[in-house]
Short mmCIF file of N, CA, C and O in Angstrom, two decimals:
data_model
loop_
_atom_site.label_atom_id
_atom_site.label_comp_id
_atom_site.label_asym_id
_atom_site.label_seq_id
_atom_site.Cartn_x
_atom_site.Cartn_y
_atom_site.Cartn_z
N MET A 302 2.97 -12.92 0.60
CA MET A 302 3.30 -11.74 -0.18
C MET A 302 4.13 -10.81 0.69
O MET A 302 4.08 -10.89 1.90
N ILE A 303 4.84 -9.93 0.00
CA ILE A 303 5.60 -8.90 0.69
C ILE A 303 5.64 -7.66 -0.21
O ILE A 303 5.63 -7.79 -1.44
N LEU A 304 5.68 -6.49 0.39
CA LEU A 304 5.77 -5.27 -0.39
C LEU A 304 7.19 -5.11 -0.91
O LEU A 304 8.16 -5.38 -0.20
N LYS A 305 7.30 -4.71 -2.16
CA LYS A 305 8.61 -4.52 -2.77
C LYS A 305 9.35 -3.37 -2.12
O LYS A 305 8.76 -2.39 -1.69
N LYS A 306 10.64 -3.51 -2.10
CA LYS A 306 11.51 -2.43 -1.64
C LYS A 306 11.79 -1.51 -2.82
O LYS A 306 11.48 -1.84 -3.95
N GLY A 307 12.40 -0.38 -2.56
CA GLY A 307 12.77 0.51 -3.64
C GLY A 307 11.78 1.63 -3.87
O GLY A 307 11.76 2.23 -4.93
N PHE A 308 10.97 1.91 -2.85
CA PHE A 308 10.02 3.01 -2.94
C PHE A 308 10.21 3.93 -1.75
O PHE A 308 10.41 3.46 -0.64
N LYS A 309 10.15 5.20 -2.00
CA LYS A 309 10.18 6.19 -0.93
C LYS A 309 8.78 6.76 -0.80
O LYS A 309 8.13 7.06 -1.80
N SER A 310 8.32 6.90 0.43
CA SER A 310 7.01 7.51 0.63
C SER A 310 7.20 8.98 1.00
O SER A 310 8.13 9.33 1.73
N ARG A 311 6.34 9.80 0.46
CA ARG A 311 6.40 11.24 0.70
C ARG A 311 4.99 11.78 0.73
O ARG A 311 4.08 11.23 0.13
N VAL A 312 4.83 12.90 1.43
CA VAL A 312 3.59 13.65 1.36
C VAL A 312 3.87 14.86 0.48
O VAL A 312 4.75 15.67 0.78
N ILE A 313 3.18 14.94 -0.63
CA ILE A 313 3.37 16.03 -1.59
C ILE A 313 2.02 16.72 -1.77
O ILE A 313 1.05 16.09 -2.17
N CYS A 314 2.00 18.00 -1.46
CA CYS A 314 0.76 18.80 -1.56
C CYS A 314 -0.38 18.12 -0.80
O CYS A 314 -1.51 18.05 -1.28
N GLY A 315 -0.06 17.57 0.37
CA GLY A 315 -1.08 16.95 1.20
C GLY A 315 -1.50 15.56 0.77
O GLY A 315 -2.39 14.97 1.36
N GLU A 316 -0.85 15.00 -0.24
CA GLU A 316 -1.17 13.67 -0.72
C GLU A 316 -0.02 12.71 -0.46
O GLU A 316 1.14 13.04 -0.68
N PHE A 317 -0.35 11.51 -0.01
CA PHE A 317 0.66 10.48 0.24
C PHE A 317 0.98 9.81 -1.09
O PHE A 317 0.09 9.32 -1.78
N VAL A 318 2.25 9.82 -1.46
CA VAL A 318 2.66 9.19 -2.71
C VAL A 318 3.87 8.30 -2.48
O VAL A 318 4.68 8.52 -1.59
N LEU A 319 3.96 7.26 -3.30
CA LEU A 319 5.15 6.40 -3.34
C LEU A 319 5.91 6.77 -4.59
O LEU A 319 5.34 6.90 -5.67
N ILE A 320 7.20 6.91 -4.43
CA ILE A 320 8.06 7.27 -5.53
C ILE A 320 9.05 6.13 -5.74
O ILE A 320 9.80 5.80 -4.84
N PRO A 321 9.02 5.50 -6.90
CA PRO A 321 10.00 4.44 -7.16
C PRO A 321 11.40 5.03 -7.30
O PRO A 321 11.58 6.04 -7.98
N ILE A 322 12.34 4.42 -6.64
CA ILE A 322 13.72 4.87 -6.68
C ILE A 322 14.50 3.92 -7.58
O ILE A 322 14.49 2.71 -7.37
N VAL A 323 15.16 4.46 -8.58
CA VAL A 323 15.94 3.65 -9.51
C VAL A 323 17.36 4.21 -9.52
O VAL A 323 17.60 5.28 -10.06
N SER A 324 18.27 3.50 -8.89
CA SER A 324 19.68 3.89 -8.88
C SER A 324 19.87 5.38 -8.61
O SER A 324 20.42 6.11 -9.42
N GLU A 325 19.40 5.81 -7.46
CA GLU A 325 19.56 7.21 -7.04
C GLU A 325 18.74 8.19 -7.86
O GLU A 325 18.78 9.37 -7.62
N ARG A 326 18.03 7.73 -8.87
CA ARG A 326 17.21 8.62 -9.68
C ARG A 326 15.75 8.31 -9.42
O ARG A 326 15.35 7.16 -9.32
N VAL A 327 14.95 9.33 -9.36
CA VAL A 327 13.52 9.17 -9.14
C VAL A 327 12.81 9.28 -10.49
O VAL A 327 13.06 10.21 -11.25
N ASP A 328 11.95 8.33 -10.78
CA ASP A 328 11.16 8.37 -12.01
C ASP A 328 9.84 9.06 -11.68
O ASP A 328 8.91 8.44 -11.19
N PHE A 329 9.74 10.34 -11.95
CA PHE A 329 8.55 11.10 -11.61
C PHE A 329 7.36 10.77 -12.51
O PHE A 329 6.27 11.28 -12.30
N ASN A 330 7.55 9.94 -13.50
CA ASN A 330 6.43 9.49 -14.32
C ASN A 330 5.65 8.37 -13.65
O ASN A 330 4.61 7.98 -14.13
N ARG A 331 6.18 7.86 -12.54
CA ARG A 331 5.54 6.71 -11.90
C ARG A 331 5.24 6.97 -10.43
O ARG A 331 5.39 6.09 -9.61
N LEU A 332 4.77 8.15 -10.09
CA LEU A 332 4.33 8.41 -8.73
C LEU A 332 3.05 7.63 -8.48
O LEU A 332 2.19 7.55 -9.34
N ILE A 333 2.92 7.06 -7.31
CA ILE A 333 1.74 6.28 -6.96
C ILE A 333 1.07 6.96 -5.78
O ILE A 333 1.64 7.04 -4.70
N SER A 334 -0.13 7.45 -6.00
CA SER A 334 -0.88 8.16 -4.96
C SER A 334 -1.74 7.17 -4.18
O SER A 334 -2.29 6.22 -4.75
N MET A 335 -1.84 7.38 -2.86
CA MET A 335 -2.63 6.49 -2.02
C MET A 335 -3.55 7.30 -1.12
O MET A 335 -3.17 8.36 -0.63
N ASN A 336 -4.73 6.74 -0.87
CA ASN A 336 -5.63 7.37 0.09
C ASN A 336 -5.19 7.00 1.51
O ASN A 336 -4.23 6.25 1.69
N GLU A 337 -5.90 7.50 2.48
CA GLU A 337 -5.51 7.29 3.88
C GLU A 337 -5.51 5.82 4.29
O GLU A 337 -4.63 5.36 5.01
N THR A 338 -6.47 5.06 3.80
CA THR A 338 -6.54 3.63 4.14
C THR A 338 -5.38 2.86 3.51
O THR A 338 -4.74 2.03 4.16
N ALA A 339 -5.09 3.14 2.25
CA ALA A 339 -3.96 2.49 1.58
C ALA A 339 -2.66 2.86 2.27
O ALA A 339 -1.78 2.01 2.45
N ARG A 340 -2.54 4.12 2.66
CA ARG A 340 -1.35 4.57 3.39
C ARG A 340 -1.19 3.80 4.70
O ARG A 340 -0.10 3.34 5.03
N PHE A 341 -2.29 3.66 5.43
CA PHE A 341 -2.28 2.92 6.70
C PHE A 341 -1.75 1.50 6.47
O PHE A 341 -0.86 1.04 7.18
N LEU A 342 -2.29 0.82 5.46
CA LEU A 342 -1.85 -0.54 5.18
C LEU A 342 -0.40 -0.58 4.73
O LEU A 342 0.38 -1.43 5.18
N TRP A 343 0.00 0.32 3.84
CA TRP A 343 1.37 0.35 3.34
C TRP A 343 2.36 0.48 4.50
O TRP A 343 3.35 -0.23 4.58
N GLU A 344 2.06 1.40 5.41
CA GLU A 344 2.97 1.64 6.53
C GLU A 344 3.02 0.46 7.49
O GLU A 344 4.07 0.18 8.07
N HIS A 345 1.93 -0.26 7.66
CA HIS A 345 1.89 -1.37 8.61
C HIS A 345 2.30 -2.71 8.01
O HIS A 345 2.50 -3.68 8.74
N LEU A 346 2.43 -2.77 6.69
CA LEU A 346 2.82 -4.03 6.05
C LEU A 346 4.28 -4.05 5.61
O LEU A 346 4.74 -5.05 5.06
N GLN A 347 5.00 -2.98 5.85
CA GLN A 347 6.40 -2.90 5.47
C GLN A 347 7.22 -4.00 6.14
O GLN A 347 7.02 -4.29 7.33
N ASP A 348 8.11 -4.61 5.38
CA ASP A 348 9.09 -5.57 5.90
C ASP A 348 8.48 -6.77 6.62
O ASP A 348 9.05 -7.29 7.57
N ARG A 349 7.31 -7.20 6.14
CA ARG A 349 6.72 -8.42 6.71
C ARG A 349 5.89 -9.12 5.64
O ARG A 349 5.37 -8.50 4.73
N GLU A 350 5.82 -10.41 5.77
CA GLU A 350 4.97 -11.18 4.86
C GLU A 350 3.52 -11.01 5.32
O GLU A 350 3.25 -10.88 6.52
N PHE A 351 2.62 -11.02 4.36
CA PHE A 351 1.21 -10.86 4.68
C PHE A 351 0.35 -11.56 3.64
O PHE A 351 0.80 -11.89 2.56
N GLN A 352 -0.89 -11.77 4.02
CA GLN A 352 -1.90 -12.34 3.14
C GLN A 352 -3.08 -11.36 3.11
O GLN A 352 -3.16 -10.44 3.93
N LEU A 353 -3.99 -11.59 2.21
CA LEU A 353 -5.18 -10.75 2.10
C LEU A 353 -5.90 -10.65 3.44
O LEU A 353 -6.31 -9.57 3.86
N GLN A 354 -6.03 -11.76 4.14
CA GLN A 354 -6.75 -11.75 5.42
C GLN A 354 -6.06 -10.85 6.44
O GLN A 354 -6.74 -10.21 7.26
N ASP A 355 -4.74 -10.75 6.41
CA ASP A 355 -4.03 -9.83 7.31
C ASP A 355 -4.46 -8.39 7.05
O ASP A 355 -4.67 -7.61 7.98
N MET A 356 -4.58 -8.04 5.77
CA MET A 356 -5.01 -6.69 5.40
C MET A 356 -6.43 -6.43 5.91
O MET A 356 -6.71 -5.38 6.50
N ILE A 357 -7.30 -7.39 5.71
CA ILE A 357 -8.69 -7.26 6.14
C ILE A 357 -8.77 -7.08 7.65
O ILE A 357 -9.47 -6.19 8.15
N ASP A 358 -8.03 -7.90 8.38
CA ASP A 358 -8.03 -7.80 9.84
C ASP A 358 -7.54 -6.44 10.32
O ASP A 358 -8.10 -5.87 11.26
N MET A 359 -6.51 -5.90 9.67
CA MET A 359 -6.00 -4.58 10.05
C MET A 359 -7.06 -3.50 9.84
O MET A 359 -7.24 -2.62 10.67
N ILE A 360 -7.76 -3.59 8.71
CA ILE A 360 -8.81 -2.61 8.41
C ILE A 360 -9.94 -2.73 9.42
O ILE A 360 -10.46 -1.71 9.93
N LEU A 361 -10.34 -3.94 9.75
CA LEU A 361 -11.42 -4.13 10.72
C LEU A 361 -11.04 -3.61 12.09
O LEU A 361 -11.89 -3.08 12.82
N ASP A 362 -9.78 -3.75 12.47
CA ASP A 362 -9.32 -3.26 13.76
C ASP A 362 -9.23 -1.74 13.81
O ASP A 362 -9.42 -1.13 14.86
N GLU A 363 -8.97 -1.12 12.66
CA GLU A 363 -8.70 0.33 12.62
C GLU A 363 -9.93 1.17 12.25
O GLU A 363 -10.07 2.30 12.71
N TYR A 364 -10.80 0.63 11.41
CA TYR A 364 -11.91 1.41 10.86
C TYR A 364 -13.26 0.75 11.18
O TYR A 364 -13.33 -0.46 11.39
N ASP A 365 -14.29 1.54 11.18
CA ASP A 365 -15.64 1.05 11.44
C ASP A 365 -16.30 0.69 10.12
O ASP A 365 -17.06 1.48 9.54
N VAL A 366 -15.97 -0.49 9.61
CA VAL A 366 -16.53 -0.99 8.35
C VAL A 366 -16.94 -2.45 8.54
O VAL A 366 -16.47 -3.11 9.46
N THR A 367 -17.78 -2.92 7.63
CA THR A 367 -18.16 -4.33 7.68
C THR A 367 -17.04 -5.19 7.11
O THR A 367 -16.18 -4.70 6.35
N GLU A 368 -17.05 -6.46 7.46
CA GLU A 368 -16.04 -7.36 6.93
C GLU A 368 -16.16 -7.46 5.41
O GLU A 368 -15.15 -7.52 4.70
N SER A 369 -17.37 -7.45 4.91
CA SER A 369 -17.59 -7.52 3.47
C SER A 369 -16.97 -6.31 2.76
O SER A 369 -16.30 -6.47 1.73
N GLN A 370 -17.16 -5.12 3.31
CA GLN A 370 -16.59 -3.92 2.70
C GLN A 370 -15.06 -3.94 2.80
O GLN A 370 -14.37 -3.59 1.85
N ALA A 371 -14.55 -4.37 3.95
CA ALA A 371 -13.09 -4.45 4.12
C ALA A 371 -12.50 -5.42 3.11
O ALA A 371 -11.47 -5.14 2.49
N ARG A 372 -13.15 -6.56 2.91
CA ARG A 372 -12.66 -7.56 1.96
C ARG A 372 -12.66 -7.00 0.53
O ARG A 372 -11.67 -7.10 -0.18
N THR A 373 -13.75 -6.38 0.14
CA THR A 373 -13.86 -5.80 -1.20
C THR A 373 -12.78 -4.76 -1.42
O THR A 373 -12.09 -4.77 -2.45
N ASP A 374 -12.60 -3.87 -0.46
CA ASP A 374 -11.61 -2.80 -0.58
C ASP A 374 -10.18 -3.35 -0.62
O ASP A 374 -9.35 -2.91 -1.42
N CYS A 375 -9.90 -4.33 0.23
CA CYS A 375 -8.55 -4.91 0.28
C CYS A 375 -8.25 -5.71 -0.99
O CYS A 375 -7.12 -5.68 -1.48
N GLU A 376 -9.23 -6.42 -1.51
CA GLU A 376 -9.03 -7.15 -2.77
C GLU A 376 -8.69 -6.19 -3.90
O GLU A 376 -7.78 -6.44 -4.69
N LYS A 377 -9.42 -5.08 -3.97
CA LYS A 377 -9.16 -4.07 -5.00
C LYS A 377 -7.78 -3.44 -4.82
O LYS A 377 -7.02 -3.30 -5.78
N LEU A 378 -7.46 -3.08 -3.59
CA LEU A 378 -6.16 -2.46 -3.32
C LEU A 378 -5.02 -3.43 -3.66
O LEU A 378 -4.04 -3.04 -4.29
N LEU A 379 -5.16 -4.67 -3.27
CA LEU A 379 -4.12 -5.66 -3.56
C LEU A 379 -3.96 -5.86 -5.06
O LEU A 379 -2.84 -5.96 -5.57
N ALA A 380 -5.06 -5.87 -5.79
CA ALA A 380 -4.99 -5.98 -7.25
C ALA A 380 -4.28 -4.76 -7.84
O ALA A 380 -3.43 -4.90 -8.73
N ASP A 381 -4.59 -3.58 -7.33
CA ASP A 381 -3.93 -2.35 -7.81
C ASP A 381 -2.44 -2.38 -7.49
O ASP A 381 -1.62 -2.03 -8.34
N TRP A 382 -2.08 -2.79 -6.28
CA TRP A 382 -0.68 -2.87 -5.90
C TRP A 382 0.07 -3.88 -6.75
O TRP A 382 1.20 -3.66 -7.16
N THR A 383 -0.57 -5.01 -7.02
CA THR A 383 0.06 -6.05 -7.84
C THR A 383 0.29 -5.53 -9.26
O THR A 383 1.37 -5.70 -9.83
N GLU A 384 -0.73 -4.89 -9.83
CA GLU A 384 -0.61 -4.33 -11.18
C GLU A 384 0.48 -3.26 -11.25
O GLU A 384 1.19 -3.15 -12.24
N ALA A 385 0.63 -2.48 -10.19
CA ALA A 385 1.63 -1.42 -10.15
C ALA A 385 3.03 -1.96 -9.84
O ALA A 385 4.01 -1.21 -9.83
N GLY A 386 3.13 -3.26 -9.53
CA GLY A 386 4.43 -3.86 -9.25
C GLY A 386 4.92 -3.59 -7.84
O GLY A 386 6.12 -3.60 -7.58
N LEU A 387 4.00 -3.40 -6.91
CA LEU A 387 4.38 -3.09 -5.52
C LEU A 387 4.46 -4.31 -4.62
O LEU A 387 4.92 -4.22 -3.50
N VAL A 388 3.98 -5.46 -5.12
CA VAL A 388 3.90 -6.67 -4.31
C VAL A 388 4.71 -7.80 -4.95
O VAL A 388 4.70 -7.96 -6.16
N GLU A 389 5.42 -8.52 -4.12
CA GLU A 389 6.16 -9.70 -4.60
C GLU A 389 5.49 -10.95 -4.08
O GLU A 389 4.96 -10.98 -3.01
#
């Protein structure tokens, strides 16, 4: 898998959001808000191929969580990203 291009990341009112860019125009109806963990993964997975296990390993290296919790969270996040069209 790889994260799709065509998104700009911004911090708006203290929240990390992805803004889809369409031909120089921003579609403000499709802002995607991310928590700190999702932001961490988004920033570290840019421009590289990855699998679910890569996400889990990154979370385990960065945060004090169990492997089971990391897996559950990463599976949910990946499903959300896929549904939002962020993953190819």
